[in-house]
Amino acid sequence: MPGLRDHQRAVAAALLSGDMAAAAVMIGGNNPPADRLRIHRNTMLTALANALALTYPAAEALVGAEFFAQAARAYIQAEPPRAALLSLYGGGFADFLALYEPVRALPYLADVARLEWTVECAAHAPAEGRPQAEVDLGGTRLALSPSLKLIEVRYPAEPIWRAALDGDGDALSRIDMTHSRALLAVWREGDGAAVSTLSPAAGAFVIELLARGDAEAAINAAAFADPEGDPIAAITREILPAGFARLSPSN
Amino acid sequence: MSIRPSLATAPIPAVAGIGLRFPHHRHVIDTRPKTAWLEVHAENYMTDGAPLTHLETIRRDYPVSLHAVGLSLGGADPIDADHLARLKVLAERIEPGLISDHLSWSAIDGVYLADLLPLPYTEEALAVVAGNIDRVQEALGRPILVENPSTYLAYAASVIGESEFLAELALRTGCGILCDVNNIYVSARNLGSDPRGYFSALAAAPIGEIHLAGHAVRRLDDGTEIRIDDHGSTVDPAVWALYAEALSLFGPVPTLIEWDTAIPAFSVLESEAAQAQRMLDRHGSAGAAHAWVA
């Protein structure tokens, strides 16, 4: 006689594959179990697809709701959640899209999804708390938000993401979709998260600060990243006023 | 600063409360509606994001109950230790009056299926669920409530009635019962059983809370009518009638209006809660703390 684990394995296999036969036989009883198992499959797929749509609204806007639901189903079956925490389900969706044949014509889509996942993680990170790095910049103390995350993209993910969220087709059509490497900063702001694209010098500065927390090394890294530019100007323009930077007078 | 006394470990009173979802956070924080207590899905507050910040603000003014959907109390897998730890951290921050989850399973072999799935009611399942409840109660340091599920399926292997199964769990583990009257009605209609028979086995069990919600009626391909517990409409008249029976059997019990899909204006929830309160009033609810104290 099948035990509890056998029953649950059979039902899980049916819900994930859509093939109800074996589980229906095991459940037996007077009801038509296959039809009723399908209700549970539908509940599961709807809940998980909704969770993905909440995390990836720009990707959904770019491909349309119907196509997104189809991609979401394929992903759910390939990588079902491993924890009962749906707000953080779907971290592998961008990598899945990168290899998903039906979206091959949209090479930037995976980068937009990668950005959306980073936004989701930042929105669920603490807004306050111990900074990730804290340095003295000659009279000013610079601290980096505990929620700050960096992400490197190969396509103009930030403008595509903004235009998709705004539903702005004109803005979208004006974006040069060709390959262009960029470093994005993402951090918790209010109830959500904010994003900015960093120049090579400003990006190198933040990467070095996060890695070693040494101001001088970070300024050198910025100079090295853009030998023609002015690293102090880039830091002053992009880092000091940024939402992820906390400034205070140093003692 | 709140002028009210601390509500730490505030019990949930035996009056009507409202299930709080994210779209109403702002309304509750800004207008502080006259709702006696609120219940939230624990899993929506397990990160450091805005929902938790909001809930901590709301908790200063209302007793809160945590309703979990992810413990998989009926799972053949051991309880997910990470998930249990997240629930414990949340309970320490929110100090809820009640904590509950369902008589169902959601995960097997480490895969979470995002639904409340039915169990075969066997001696083996009884031992598994009781062991899981023990583990959760030990970790949280308090008893929990276990809710009867809405079901579409009955296993041929079941040898124990669902309400007898719940009553036995309460005896073995000291847990209380969250009696979802809508679920009793939905399951009875789906499985062709008598909803009234359900209460008799529960009469001696400790009923800590009642849930009320709307459900949808669909038709399967073979023409069978099926009731889906979607929490997306007002409470069905037949469920109100069953609720009246529950109150006459159990006495006044904290009663929650749940509404989770197609969420309406908060005032719609308030008017459902007012209906429940009128019925509670007829059964001697005076707003006093309920006898079943977690």
PDB file of C-alpha atoms in Angstrom, chain A residues 1-5 7-9 11-12 15-16 26-41 43-45 47-48 80-88 123-127 188 190-192, chain B residues 26 43 46-50 53-54 70 74-78 80 83 86 105 107-120 124-125 128 152-157 190-191 220-222 224-226 228:
ATOM      1  CA  MET A   1       0.000   0.000   0.000  1.00  0.00           C
ATOM      2  CA  PRO A   2       1.440   3.405  -0.921  1.00  0.00           C
ATOM      3  CA  GLY A   3       2.468   5.563   2.032  1.00  0.00           C
ATOM      4  CA  LEU A   4       2.155   9.323   2.534  1.00  0.00           C
ATOM      5  CA  ARG A   5       5.405  10.089   0.707  1.00  0.00           C
ATOM      6  CA  HIS A   7       1.038   9.854  -2.493  1.00  0.00           C
ATOM      7  CA  GLN A   8       2.780  13.206  -2.297  1.00  0.00           C
ATOM      8  CA  ARG A   9       5.435  12.315  -4.871  1.00  0.00           C
ATOM      9  CA  VAL A  11       0.701  14.325  -6.846  1.00  0.00           C
ATOM     10  CA  ALA A  12       3.778  16.565  -7.175  1.00  0.00           C
ATOM     11  CA  LEU A  15       1.097  18.915 -10.878  1.00  0.00           C
ATOM     12  CA  LEU A  16       4.487  19.683 -12.411  1.00  0.00           C
ATOM     13  CA  MET A  26      -3.392   6.345  -6.562  1.00  0.00           C
ATOM     14  CA  ILE A  27      -5.968   8.787  -5.149  1.00  0.00           C
ATOM     15  CA  GLY A  28      -8.919   6.698  -6.362  1.00  0.00           C
ATOM     16  CA  GLY A  29     -12.173   7.372  -4.553  1.00  0.00           C
ATOM     17  CA  ASN A  30     -15.526   8.314  -6.027  1.00  0.00           C
ATOM     18  CA  ASN A  31     -14.618  11.677  -7.599  1.00  0.00           C
ATOM     19  CA  PRO A  32     -12.949  12.122 -10.973  1.00  0.00           C
ATOM     20  CA  PRO A  33      -9.472  12.794  -9.483  1.00  0.00           C
ATOM     21  CA  ALA A  34      -7.736  13.773 -12.752  1.00  0.00           C
ATOM     22  CA  ASP A  35     -10.054  16.764 -13.330  1.00  0.00           C
ATOM     23  CA  ARG A  36      -9.744  17.790  -9.714  1.00  0.00           C
ATOM     24  CA  LEU A  37      -5.972  17.477  -9.701  1.00  0.00           C
ATOM     25  CA  ARG A  38      -6.009  19.850 -12.668  1.00  0.00           C
ATOM     26  CA  ILE A  39      -7.641  22.476 -10.422  1.00  0.00           C
ATOM     27  CA  HIS A  40      -4.620  22.206  -8.123  1.00  0.00           C
ATOM     28  CA  ARG A  41      -2.226  22.359 -11.083  1.00  0.00           C
ATOM     29  CA  THR A  43      -3.801  27.068  -8.796  1.00  0.00           C
ATOM     30  CA  MET A  44      -0.095  26.273  -8.563  1.00  0.00           C
ATOM     31  CA  LEU A  45       0.750  27.616 -12.032  1.00  0.00           C
ATOM     32  CA  ALA A  47       0.212  31.522  -8.131  1.00  0.00           C
ATOM     33  CA  LEU A  48       3.750  31.052  -9.412  1.00  0.00           C
ATOM     34  CA  PRO A  80       9.912  25.044  -9.390  1.00  0.00           C
ATOM     35  CA  PRO A  81      10.418  26.953  -6.127  1.00  0.00           C
ATOM     36  CA  ARG A  82      12.498  25.411  -3.363  1.00  0.00           C
ATOM     37  CA  ALA A  83      11.006  27.540  -0.572  1.00  0.00           C
ATOM     38  CA  ALA A  84       7.606  28.887   0.473  1.00  0.00           C
ATOM     39  CA  LEU A  85       8.722  32.476  -0.028  1.00  0.00           C
ATOM     40  CA  LEU A  86       7.247  33.529  -3.351  1.00  0.00           C
ATOM     41  CA  SER A  87       8.456  37.145  -3.205  1.00  0.00           C
ATOM     42  CA  LEU A  88      11.935  35.735  -3.759  1.00  0.00           C
ATOM     43  CA  ALA A 123      13.391  46.217  -2.542  1.00  0.00           C
ATOM     44  CA  HIS A 124      13.439  43.356  -0.010  1.00  0.00           C
ATOM     45  CA  ALA A 125      16.750  44.437   1.550  1.00  0.00           C
ATOM     46  CA  PRO A 126      16.878  46.531   4.719  1.00  0.00           C
ATOM     47  CA  ALA A 127      16.808  50.285   3.994  1.00  0.00           C
ATOM     48  CA  ARG A 188      16.346  50.276  -1.786  1.00  0.00           C
ATOM     49  CA  GLY A 190      11.219  54.112   0.032  1.00  0.00           C
ATOM     50  CA  ASP A 191       8.846  51.217  -0.610  1.00  0.00           C
ATOM     51  CA  GLY A 192      10.751  50.085  -3.694  1.00  0.00           C
TER      52      GLY A 192
ATOM     53  CA  ARG B  26      -1.721  52.576   3.064  1.00  0.00           C
ATOM     54  CA  GLU B  43       4.891  34.643   4.061  1.00  0.00           C
ATOM     55  CA  MET B  46       9.399  37.498   5.676  1.00  0.00           C
ATOM     56  CA  THR B  47      11.849  39.893   4.021  1.00  0.00           C
ATOM     57  CA  ASP B  48      13.051  43.353   5.062  1.00  0.00           C
ATOM     58  CA  GLY B  49      10.946  45.020   2.353  1.00  0.00           C
ATOM     59  CA  ALA B  50       8.203  47.639   2.643  1.00  0.00           C
ATOM     60  CA  THR B  53       7.880  48.068   7.658  1.00  0.00           C
ATOM     61  CA  HIS B  54       4.163  48.761   7.105  1.00  0.00           C
ATOM     62  CA  GLY B  70       4.013  27.620   3.795  1.00  0.00           C
ATOM     63  CA  GLY B  74       1.071  17.590   6.249  1.00  0.00           C
ATOM     64  CA  GLY B  75       4.280  17.059   4.330  1.00  0.00           C
ATOM     65  CA  ALA B  76       6.193  13.770   4.464  1.00  0.00           C
ATOM     66  CA  ASP B  77       9.336  15.956   4.354  1.00  0.00           C
ATOM     67  CA  PRO B  78      10.476  17.340   7.705  1.00  0.00           C
ATOM     68  CA  ASP B  80      11.661  23.329   6.374  1.00  0.00           C
ATOM     69  CA  HIS B  83      11.028  28.616   6.775  1.00  0.00           C
ATOM     70  CA  ARG B  86      11.713  32.979   9.259  1.00  0.00           C
ATOM     71  CA  TRP B 105       0.835  19.832   2.448  1.00  0.00           C
ATOM     72  CA  ALA B 107       6.137  20.619  -0.492  1.00  0.00           C
ATOM     73  CA  ILE B 108       7.746  17.267  -1.144  1.00  0.00           C
ATOM     74  CA  ASP B 109      11.385  16.404  -1.816  1.00  0.00           C
ATOM     75  CA  GLY B 110      12.222  20.076  -1.282  1.00  0.00           C
ATOM     76  CA  VAL B 111       9.946  21.389  -4.059  1.00  0.00           C
ATOM     77  CA  TYR B 112       7.299  23.923  -3.001  1.00  0.00           C
ATOM     78  CA  LEU B 113       4.055  23.525  -4.967  1.00  0.00           C
ATOM     79  CA  ALA B 114       2.405  26.837  -3.961  1.00  0.00           C
ATOM     80  CA  ASP B 115      -0.953  25.292  -3.110  1.00  0.00           C
ATOM     81  CA  LEU B 116      -2.646  23.791  -0.062  1.00  0.00           C
ATOM     82  CA  LEU B 117      -2.899  20.141  -1.094  1.00  0.00           C
ATOM     83  CA  PRO B 118      -5.161  17.533   0.506  1.00  0.00           C
ATOM     84  CA  LEU B 119      -3.962  14.608   2.618  1.00  0.00           C
ATOM     85  CA  PRO B 120      -5.099  11.026   2.813  1.00  0.00           C
ATOM     86  CA  GLU B 124       0.337   7.360   9.160  1.00  0.00           C
ATOM     87  CA  ALA B 125      -0.664  10.888   8.112  1.00  0.00           C
ATOM     88  CA  VAL B 128       3.277  12.744  10.505  1.00  0.00           C
ATOM     89  CA  TYR B 152     -11.893  18.886  -4.232  1.00  0.00           C
ATOM     90  CA  LEU B 153     -10.367  15.435  -3.789  1.00  0.00           C
ATOM     91  CA  ALA B 154     -10.876  12.612  -1.320  1.00  0.00           C
ATOM     92  CA  TYR B 155      -8.304   9.814  -1.188  1.00  0.00           C
ATOM     93  CA  ALA B 156      -9.626   6.258  -1.318  1.00  0.00           C
ATOM     94  CA  ALA B 157      -7.010   5.489   1.357  1.00  0.00           C
ATOM     95  CA  ASN B 190     -17.460  19.162  -3.707  1.00  0.00           C
ATOM     96  CA  LEU B 191     -17.352  15.767  -2.020  1.00  0.00           C
ATOM     97  CA  LEU B 220     -15.714  20.692 -14.885  1.00  0.00           C
ATOM     98  CA  ASP B 221     -15.551  19.308 -18.446  1.00  0.00           C
ATOM     99  CA  ASP B 222     -17.834  16.422 -17.459  1.00  0.00           C
ATOM    100  CA  THR B 224     -19.795  18.392 -12.523  1.00  0.00           C
ATOM    101  CA  GLU B 225     -20.240  21.554 -10.491  1.00  0.00           C
ATOM    102  CA  ILE B 226     -17.182  22.403  -8.432  1.00  0.00           C
ATOM    103  CA  ILE B 228     -13.326  26.823  -5.758  1.00  0.00           C
TER     104      ILE B 228
END
